[in-house]
Amino acid sequence: MGRHRLAVRRGSGQPEWGAVPSAPGCGLGRRPQVGNQGGGGSRVVRTTRMFVRALPALLIVGGCVFDLATPPNFTASPLFAAAPLIAAPFFTLHGTVLTGVVVAAAVAGLRIHNGTVTQVVAVTEFVTVVTVAAFAVVINRVVRRSGRQLASAREIAEAAQRAVIPIPADRIAGLMIAARYEAARADAFIGGDLFAVQDTPGGVRLVVGDVRGKGLGAVEAVAIVIGAFREAAEQEGSLEGVARRLERALEREGARRDGLDAFEGFTTAVLAEIPHGEGVVRLVNRGHPEPLLLYADGGLQPVEPTETALPLGMGLGDWPDQAQEYAFPAGATLLLYTDGLSEARNAAGVFYDPAARLRGRLFPGPGDLLDAIIDDVRLHTGGGATDDMALLAVGRPAEGQQDRRRTVDIIKRVHRASAGSVRAVP
């Protein structure tokens, strides 16, 4: 088996993978980790948290040392006042109150020790510190309340995502399924990308799509597309019939909209059908990035439509869809994705090319494939994705293949090379 090396050249942001695994079942054993990601990043975060938690005590000790080492007309009140303010957003209410009490006691004790407790400056300093400590308690309560509200909002958003775009089961009709939704915004859970999988009498039917627009309007369109797909997938005898039902559903939605959205509220989509017990897949592509077929030997085939078709919901009448059939042998994986993947750019403005990045690679299963893609895109963009990304992978297991095949570890450790690049070395 050949050696494997991953390098990220500074400036280009484009990862380079070396030798291709030559043994079946070998793939990306661990997610690539660069710089302070992975274990190094966790250590940095833990160290930062420990420092922040220790900072109020350090300020109090520093204030006491400064006050004792300087003449009485010098004061360390800024250090004492800063301690409860720093504690407020990071400590509990009890911790914030305790910090304020310790600060007030330290100031009072120092003034008694200096014999200046009755002076106006000392009284003003004490009142200032107590007032700041009281404000710190108020800040703590506001931060805690906001944190609870944000957590509640995230739970609601996550529940909405699961309701609108439910995650499919890992196994459907003997096929291995994996799906990922990566929002461009860190606090967003759902946008205009969509996927759905359904087992029907005609086979396992899938859809991956991208609704034009953002915000609640896009989420509404996503709900309409997925709802129409689930109904049509059960009732229609052909994949072309499913596409027509989606077209009509989006046309009805467009009739309710005003302004530009009434004319440009379209959706790009790929519909797929995998008949039960047959080694084929049928596709209808409506203006969407072409899916990829990854074979058991590392080969890859972009599944390009023979004719360019308009997206769904353009309002130009029924498009004469014609499903195209492709071989889908055992051990192969079908990858469907939205343009958030193929249009992800690095610092030099180079688009991510999933076909070039995946050709010749072997993965234990669909989930491992999607995890590797997401990590590779983050490396490519430097973590600065500008568009949502929906990924759906369907694997047809080979005879005797386990749900998750074991794989060798390619990425062993990470260090910074002296030549100014970041390398993962086996």
Short mmCIF file of C-alpha atoms in Angstrom, two decimals, residues 20-423:
data_model
loop_
_atom_site.label_atom_id
_atom_site.label_comp_id
_atom_site.label_asym_id
_atom_site.label_seq_id
_atom_site.Cartn_x
_atom_site.Cartn_y
_atom_site.Cartn_z
CA VAL A 20 -4.54 6.54 -3.94
CA PRO A 21 -5.36 3.60 -1.63
CA SER A 22 -4.81 0.40 -3.56
CA ALA A 23 -6.52 -2.10 -1.29
CA PRO A 24 -10.30 -2.53 -1.17
CA GLY A 25 -11.94 -1.03 1.87
CA CYS A 26 -9.31 1.65 2.34
CA GLY A 27 -10.35 5.24 2.54
CA LEU A 28 -10.21 8.33 4.65
CA GLY A 29 -9.89 6.71 8.07
CA ARG A 30 -10.02 9.94 10.03
CA ARG A 31 -11.11 13.40 9.17
CA PRO A 32 -8.21 15.56 8.00
CA GLN A 33 -7.14 17.92 10.76
CA VAL A 34 -5.14 21.03 10.02
CA GLY A 35 -3.46 23.57 12.26
CA ASN A 36 -5.36 24.00 15.52
CA GLN A 37 -8.26 21.79 14.53
CA GLY A 38 -8.89 18.49 16.25
CA GLY A 39 -6.91 17.81 19.42
CA GLY A 40 -4.81 20.99 19.20
CA GLY A 41 -7.92 23.14 18.84
CA SER A 42 -9.55 21.46 21.84
CA ARG A 43 -6.50 22.15 23.98
CA VAL A 44 -6.49 25.82 22.96
CA VAL A 45 -10.18 26.14 23.83
CA ARG A 46 -9.71 24.45 27.20
CA THR A 47 -6.71 26.65 28.00
CA THR A 48 -8.63 29.79 27.06
CA ARG A 49 -11.59 28.82 29.22
CA MET A 50 -9.34 28.08 32.18
CA PHE A 51 -7.61 31.45 31.79
CA VAL A 52 -10.92 33.35 31.56
CA ARG A 53 -12.23 31.60 34.68
CA ALA A 54 -9.03 32.35 36.57
CA LEU A 55 -8.83 35.98 35.39
CA PRO A 56 -11.12 37.53 38.08
CA ALA A 57 -9.02 35.91 40.84
CA LEU A 58 -5.82 37.06 39.11
CA LEU A 59 -7.15 40.62 38.94
CA ILE A 60 -8.04 40.61 42.62
CA VAL A 61 -4.63 39.22 43.62
CA GLY A 62 -2.89 41.67 41.29
CA GLY A 63 -4.88 44.56 42.74
CA CYS A 64 -3.93 43.60 46.27
CA VAL A 65 -0.24 43.29 45.38
CA PHE A 66 -0.29 46.64 43.55
CA ASP A 67 -2.06 48.37 46.44
CA LEU A 68 0.35 47.00 49.07
CA ALA A 69 3.44 47.78 46.99
CA THR A 70 2.56 51.41 46.21
CA PRO A 71 1.93 54.55 48.27
CA PRO A 72 -1.62 55.09 49.63
CA ASN A 73 -2.44 57.71 46.97
CA PHE A 74 -2.15 55.01 44.27
CA THR A 75 -5.22 52.83 43.83
CA ALA A 76 -5.91 49.53 42.11
CA SER A 77 -9.65 50.16 41.82
CA PRO A 78 -9.70 49.56 38.01
CA LEU A 79 -8.45 46.01 38.58
CA PHE A 80 -10.95 45.40 41.38
CA ALA A 81 -13.83 46.79 39.28
CA ALA A 82 -12.87 44.67 36.28
CA ALA A 83 -13.01 41.37 38.20
CA PRO A 84 -16.82 41.10 38.66
CA LEU A 85 -17.45 42.49 35.17
CA ILE A 86 -15.35 39.71 33.65
CA ALA A 87 -17.02 37.12 35.86
CA ALA A 88 -20.54 38.23 34.89
CA PRO A 89 -20.81 36.64 31.41
CA PHE A 90 -18.85 33.49 32.26
CA PHE A 91 -19.72 32.63 35.88
CA THR A 92 -22.96 31.51 37.48
CA LEU A 93 -24.98 33.97 39.56
CA HIS A 94 -23.43 32.53 42.74
CA GLY A 95 -19.92 32.90 41.27
CA THR A 96 -20.55 36.49 40.18
CA VAL A 97 -21.96 37.48 43.60
CA LEU A 98 -19.05 35.78 45.35
CA THR A 99 -16.56 37.65 43.14
CA GLY A 100 -18.25 40.96 44.02
CA VAL A 101 -18.18 40.17 47.75
CA VAL A 102 -14.49 39.21 47.63
CA VAL A 103 -13.65 42.41 45.74
CA ALA A 104 -15.55 44.59 48.24
CA ALA A 105 -13.91 42.78 51.18
CA ALA A 106 -10.45 43.18 49.58
CA VAL A 107 -10.93 46.93 49.08
CA ALA A 108 -12.24 47.40 52.61
CA GLY A 109 -9.43 45.32 54.11
CA LEU A 110 -6.75 47.23 52.21
CA ARG A 111 -8.14 50.59 53.31
CA ILE A 112 -8.23 49.42 56.93
CA HIS A 113 -4.66 48.19 56.59
CA ASN A 114 -3.55 51.54 55.11
CA GLY A 115 -5.46 53.51 57.74
CA THR A 116 -7.35 55.43 55.03
CA VAL A 117 -10.76 53.93 55.55
CA THR A 118 -12.33 57.27 56.52
CA GLN A 119 -10.89 59.26 53.64
CA VAL A 120 -13.19 60.43 50.84
CA VAL A 121 -11.11 58.72 48.17
CA ALA A 122 -11.33 55.39 49.97
CA VAL A 123 -15.09 55.69 50.49
CA THR A 124 -15.56 56.61 46.81
CA GLU A 125 -13.45 53.64 45.73
CA PHE A 126 -15.48 51.26 47.89
CA VAL A 127 -18.82 52.60 46.64
CA THR A 128 -17.59 52.37 43.04
CA VAL A 129 -16.53 48.76 43.42
CA VAL A 130 -19.82 47.78 45.11
CA THR A 131 -21.82 49.53 42.38
CA VAL A 132 -19.86 47.79 39.63
CA ALA A 133 -20.37 44.44 41.39
CA ALA A 134 -24.13 45.09 41.49
CA PHE A 135 -24.13 45.90 37.77
CA ALA A 136 -22.16 42.70 37.17
CA VAL A 137 -24.96 40.71 38.83
CA VAL A 138 -27.50 42.40 36.54
CA ILE A 139 -25.33 41.65 33.50
CA ASN A 140 -25.05 38.02 34.58
CA ARG A 141 -28.83 37.66 34.77
CA VAL A 142 -29.32 39.30 31.34
CA VAL A 143 -26.67 37.07 29.73
CA ARG A 144 -28.12 33.94 31.31
CA ARG A 145 -31.65 34.83 30.23
CA SER A 146 -30.47 35.59 26.68
CA GLY A 147 -28.58 32.29 26.61
CA ARG A 148 -31.72 30.39 27.59
CA GLN A 149 -33.75 32.20 24.94
CA LEU A 150 -31.10 31.47 22.30
CA ALA A 151 -31.00 27.81 23.30
CA SER A 152 -34.79 27.67 23.07
CA ALA A 153 -34.74 29.31 19.64
CA ARG A 154 -32.15 26.81 18.44
CA GLU A 155 -34.23 23.91 19.72
CA ILE A 156 -37.26 25.27 17.87
CA ALA A 157 -35.23 25.78 14.69
CA GLU A 158 -33.82 22.26 14.92
CA ALA A 159 -37.30 20.83 15.46
CA ALA A 160 -38.53 22.80 12.44
CA GLN A 161 -35.68 21.42 10.34
CA ARG A 162 -36.48 17.86 11.37
CA ALA A 163 -40.14 18.43 10.54
CA VAL A 164 -39.47 20.00 7.13
CA ILE A 165 -36.38 17.99 6.16
CA PRO A 166 -36.36 14.78 8.19
CA ILE A 167 -33.11 12.83 8.18
CA PRO A 168 -33.63 9.54 6.30
CA ALA A 169 -32.96 6.17 7.88
CA ASP A 170 -29.50 4.63 7.48
CA ARG A 171 -30.98 1.65 5.65
CA ILE A 172 -33.88 1.78 3.21
CA ALA A 173 -34.85 -1.23 1.07
CA GLY A 174 -31.35 -2.68 1.39
CA LEU A 175 -29.61 0.57 0.39
CA MET A 176 -27.23 2.49 2.67
CA ILE A 177 -28.32 6.13 3.03
CA ALA A 178 -26.54 9.18 4.45
CA ALA A 179 -27.57 12.85 4.37
CA ARG A 180 -25.99 16.06 5.62
CA TYR A 181 -27.18 19.65 5.73
CA GLU A 182 -24.49 22.28 6.24
CA ALA A 183 -25.82 25.82 6.71
CA ALA A 184 -23.56 28.69 5.67
CA ARG A 185 -24.60 30.66 8.76
CA ALA A 186 -23.47 29.17 12.03
CA ASP A 187 -26.78 29.88 13.79
CA ALA A 188 -28.98 28.73 10.90
CA PHE A 189 -30.50 25.25 10.78
CA ILE A 190 -32.46 25.36 7.56
CA GLY A 191 -32.43 27.32 4.32
CA GLY A 192 -33.31 26.78 0.69
CA ASP A 193 -31.61 23.41 0.14
CA LEU A 194 -33.55 20.18 0.50
CA PHE A 195 -33.40 16.41 0.27
CA ALA A 196 -35.87 13.59 0.77
CA VAL A 197 -35.87 9.81 0.43
CA GLN A 198 -38.92 7.57 0.19
CA ASP A 199 -39.44 3.86 -0.33
CA THR A 200 -42.29 3.37 -2.80
CA PRO A 201 -43.79 0.51 -4.83
CA GLY A 202 -41.74 1.76 -7.80
CA GLY A 203 -38.48 1.66 -5.84
CA VAL A 204 -36.56 4.02 -3.60
CA ARG A 205 -37.14 7.56 -4.85
CA LEU A 206 -35.02 10.56 -3.92
CA VAL A 207 -34.90 14.27 -4.49
CA VAL A 208 -32.18 16.85 -3.86
CA GLY A 209 -32.99 20.46 -4.68
CA ASP A 210 -32.12 24.09 -4.20
CA VAL A 211 -34.84 26.72 -3.91
CA ARG A 212 -34.05 30.16 -5.24
CA GLY A 213 -33.93 32.78 -2.52
CA LYS A 214 -33.31 32.91 1.21
CA GLY A 215 -35.25 33.32 4.41
CA LEU A 216 -38.76 32.21 5.25
CA GLY A 217 -39.89 32.33 1.62
CA ALA A 218 -37.31 29.72 0.70
CA VAL A 219 -38.24 27.57 3.71
CA GLU A 220 -41.90 27.68 2.64
CA ALA A 221 -40.94 26.57 -0.87
CA VAL A 222 -38.82 23.75 0.59
CA ALA A 223 -41.79 22.51 2.60
CA ILE A 224 -43.99 22.61 -0.52
CA VAL A 225 -41.47 20.70 -2.65
CA ILE A 226 -40.89 17.99 -0.07
CA GLY A 227 -44.60 17.63 0.68
CA ALA A 228 -45.43 17.35 -3.02
CA PHE A 229 -42.57 14.90 -3.55
CA ARG A 230 -43.68 12.56 -0.78
CA GLU A 231 -47.23 12.45 -2.12
CA ALA A 232 -46.22 12.12 -5.76
CA ALA A 233 -43.53 9.51 -5.07
CA GLU A 234 -46.21 7.20 -3.68
CA GLN A 235 -48.85 7.86 -6.31
CA GLU A 236 -47.04 8.39 -9.61
CA GLY A 237 -46.01 5.41 -11.69
CA SER A 238 -42.96 7.11 -13.21
CA LEU A 239 -40.23 9.52 -12.25
CA GLU A 240 -41.40 11.89 -14.98
CA GLY A 241 -44.82 11.96 -13.32
CA VAL A 242 -43.22 12.93 -10.00
CA ALA A 243 -41.42 15.82 -11.72
CA ARG A 244 -44.69 17.05 -13.24
CA ARG A 245 -46.37 17.02 -9.84
CA LEU A 246 -43.56 19.08 -8.35
CA GLU A 247 -43.84 21.50 -11.27
CA ARG A 248 -47.55 22.03 -10.66
CA ALA A 249 -47.05 22.45 -6.91
CA LEU A 250 -44.45 25.19 -7.45
CA GLU A 251 -46.64 26.90 -10.05
CA ARG A 252 -49.45 27.09 -7.49
CA GLU A 253 -46.99 28.49 -4.96
CA GLY A 254 -45.76 31.07 -7.48
CA ALA A 255 -49.31 32.27 -8.09
CA ARG A 256 -49.52 33.30 -4.42
CA ARG A 257 -46.35 35.41 -4.54
CA ASP A 258 -45.93 39.03 -5.49
CA GLY A 259 -43.17 40.96 -7.21
CA LEU A 260 -40.03 39.34 -8.55
CA ASP A 261 -40.58 36.09 -6.65
CA ALA A 262 -43.71 35.46 -8.69
CA PHE A 263 -41.54 35.14 -11.81
CA GLU A 264 -38.25 33.84 -10.45
CA GLY A 265 -39.33 31.51 -7.65
CA PHE A 266 -37.83 28.39 -9.22
CA THR A 267 -36.14 25.29 -7.83
CA THR A 268 -33.31 23.26 -9.31
CA ALA A 269 -33.62 19.58 -8.49
CA VAL A 270 -32.47 16.06 -9.27
CA LEU A 271 -34.98 13.24 -8.95
CA ALA A 272 -33.72 9.67 -8.68
CA GLU A 273 -35.37 6.27 -8.69
CA ILE A 274 -33.64 3.00 -7.72
CA PRO A 275 -35.95 0.07 -8.53
CA HIS A 276 -36.06 -2.77 -6.03
CA GLY A 277 -33.73 -5.60 -6.92
CA GLU A 278 -32.32 -3.92 -10.04
CA GLY A 279 -28.81 -2.60 -10.46
CA VAL A 280 -29.87 0.62 -12.14
CA VAL A 281 -30.76 4.18 -11.20
CA ARG A 282 -33.05 6.50 -13.16
CA LEU A 283 -32.56 10.25 -13.03
CA VAL A 284 -34.44 13.39 -14.00
CA ASN A 285 -32.29 16.51 -13.76
CA ARG A 286 -34.00 19.89 -13.73
CA GLY A 287 -31.18 22.41 -13.97
CA HIS A 288 -29.25 20.97 -11.02
CA PRO A 289 -25.54 20.07 -10.62
CA GLU A 290 -24.98 16.59 -12.02
CA PRO A 291 -24.79 13.72 -9.51
CA LEU A 292 -21.70 11.54 -9.21
CA LEU A 293 -21.46 7.75 -9.32
CA LEU A 294 -18.54 6.41 -7.28
CA TYR A 295 -17.63 2.80 -8.01
CA ALA A 296 -16.11 0.14 -5.78
CA ASP A 297 -12.76 0.29 -7.60
CA GLY A 298 -12.35 4.05 -7.09
CA GLY A 299 -13.75 5.00 -10.48
CA LEU A 300 -16.08 7.97 -10.77
CA GLN A 301 -18.65 9.02 -13.36
CA PRO A 302 -20.41 12.39 -13.46
CA VAL A 303 -24.02 11.66 -14.42
CA GLU A 304 -24.64 14.44 -16.91
CA PRO A 305 -28.05 14.77 -18.57
CA THR A 306 -28.12 14.45 -22.36
CA GLU A 307 -30.29 17.56 -22.60
CA THR A 308 -30.29 20.70 -20.47
CA ALA A 309 -33.64 21.12 -18.70
CA LEU A 310 -35.23 24.12 -17.03
CA PRO A 311 -35.57 24.23 -13.23
CA LEU A 312 -38.90 23.43 -11.64
CA GLY A 313 -41.43 26.23 -11.19
CA MET A 314 -40.35 28.44 -14.08
CA GLY A 315 -43.99 28.87 -15.10
CA LEU A 316 -43.39 27.85 -18.73
CA GLY A 317 -45.67 24.83 -18.77
CA ASP A 318 -44.84 21.13 -18.43
CA TRP A 319 -41.31 20.27 -19.45
CA PRO A 320 -41.05 17.06 -21.53
CA ASP A 321 -39.00 15.11 -18.97
CA GLN A 322 -37.34 11.87 -19.97
CA ALA A 323 -35.75 9.82 -17.22
CA GLN A 324 -32.31 8.49 -18.06
CA GLU A 325 -31.12 5.13 -16.81
CA TYR A 326 -27.61 4.32 -15.58
CA ALA A 327 -25.96 1.19 -14.23
CA PHE A 328 -25.78 1.17 -10.43
CA PRO A 329 -23.75 -1.93 -9.56
CA ALA A 330 -23.10 -3.42 -6.15
CA GLY A 331 -20.48 -1.48 -4.21
CA ALA A 332 -21.27 1.80 -5.99
CA THR A 333 -22.42 5.01 -4.31
CA LEU A 334 -24.62 7.72 -5.81
CA LEU A 335 -23.79 11.22 -4.58
CA LEU A 336 -26.30 14.06 -4.99
CA TYR A 337 -25.52 17.59 -3.81
CA THR A 338 -26.49 21.23 -4.16
CA ASP A 339 -24.39 24.01 -5.65
CA GLY A 340 -23.15 25.00 -2.21
CA LEU A 341 -20.60 22.22 -2.77
CA SER A 342 -19.59 22.83 -6.39
CA GLU A 343 -19.53 26.63 -5.98
CA ALA A 344 -17.49 26.72 -2.78
CA ARG A 345 -14.40 28.86 -3.43
CA ASN A 346 -10.99 29.10 -1.86
CA ALA A 347 -9.05 32.29 -1.19
CA ALA A 348 -7.90 32.40 -4.83
CA GLY A 349 -11.49 32.16 -6.11
CA VAL A 350 -11.11 28.57 -7.35
CA PHE A 351 -14.29 26.49 -7.23
CA TYR A 352 -14.36 23.19 -5.39
CA ASP A 353 -14.44 20.29 -7.87
CA PRO A 354 -16.04 17.27 -6.20
CA ALA A 355 -15.36 14.96 -9.16
CA ALA A 356 -11.64 15.74 -9.19
CA ARG A 357 -11.37 15.51 -5.40
CA LEU A 358 -13.18 12.16 -5.10
CA ARG A 359 -11.94 10.29 -8.17
CA GLY A 360 -9.84 7.30 -7.13
CA ARG A 361 -10.93 7.43 -3.47
CA LEU A 362 -12.58 4.63 -1.52
CA PHE A 363 -14.82 5.18 1.50
CA PRO A 364 -16.24 2.73 4.07
CA GLY A 365 -19.79 3.93 3.48
CA PRO A 366 -21.99 6.87 2.46
CA GLY A 367 -21.68 8.57 5.85
CA ASP A 368 -17.89 8.48 5.73
CA LEU A 369 -18.00 9.88 2.21
CA LEU A 370 -20.10 12.86 3.27
CA ASP A 371 -17.98 13.52 6.36
CA ALA A 372 -14.83 13.54 4.24
CA ILE A 373 -16.41 15.91 1.70
CA ILE A 374 -17.52 18.37 4.38
CA ASP A 375 -14.06 18.41 5.94
CA ASP A 376 -12.40 18.81 2.55
CA VAL A 377 -14.67 21.73 1.66
CA ARG A 378 -13.81 23.43 4.94
CA LEU A 379 -10.14 23.04 4.13
CA HIS A 380 -10.73 24.38 0.64
CA THR A 381 -12.66 27.46 1.76
CA GLY A 382 -10.87 28.04 5.04
CA GLY A 383 -14.21 27.63 6.81
CA GLY A 384 -15.78 30.56 4.97
CA ALA A 385 -18.69 28.94 3.11
CA THR A 386 -21.15 31.45 1.66
CA ASP A 387 -23.97 29.10 0.65
CA ASP A 388 -25.88 26.25 2.25
CA MET A 389 -24.92 22.73 1.23
CA ALA A 390 -27.14 19.64 1.12
CA LEU A 391 -25.57 16.24 0.49
CA LEU A 392 -27.25 12.88 -0.06
CA ALA A 393 -25.35 9.64 -0.66
CA VAL A 394 -26.88 6.26 -1.49
CA GLY A 395 -24.76 3.11 -1.49
CA ARG A 396 -25.67 -0.27 -2.95
CA PRO A 397 -23.86 -2.78 -0.73
CA ALA A 398 -21.77 -5.50 -2.34
CA GLU A 399 -22.43 -9.10 -1.39
CA GLY A 400 -21.15 -9.78 2.10
CA GLN A 401 -20.33 -6.13 2.74
CA GLN A 402 -20.93 -4.98 6.30
CA ASP A 403 -22.77 -1.80 7.12
CA ARG A 404 -19.45 -0.13 7.97
CA ARG A 405 -16.26 -1.57 6.54
CA ARG A 406 -13.07 -1.07 8.49
CA THR A 407 -10.52 1.24 6.97
CA VAL A 408 -6.88 2.05 7.57
CA ASP A 409 -5.90 5.33 9.22
CA ILE A 410 -4.38 7.68 6.66
CA ILE A 411 -4.08 10.83 8.75
CA LYS A 412 -1.90 10.07 11.77
CA ARG A 413 -0.71 13.39 13.08
CA VAL A 414 -0.40 17.03 12.11
CA HIS A 415 2.52 19.40 12.31
CA ARG A 416 3.51 22.68 10.75
CA ALA A 417 6.24 22.33 8.17
CA SER A 418 9.11 24.79 8.20
CA ALA A 419 8.45 25.78 4.58
CA GLY A 420 5.23 27.57 5.52
CA SER A 421 2.73 24.83 4.69
CA VAL A 422 0.48 22.65 6.79
CA ARG A 423 0.95 18.91 6.31
#
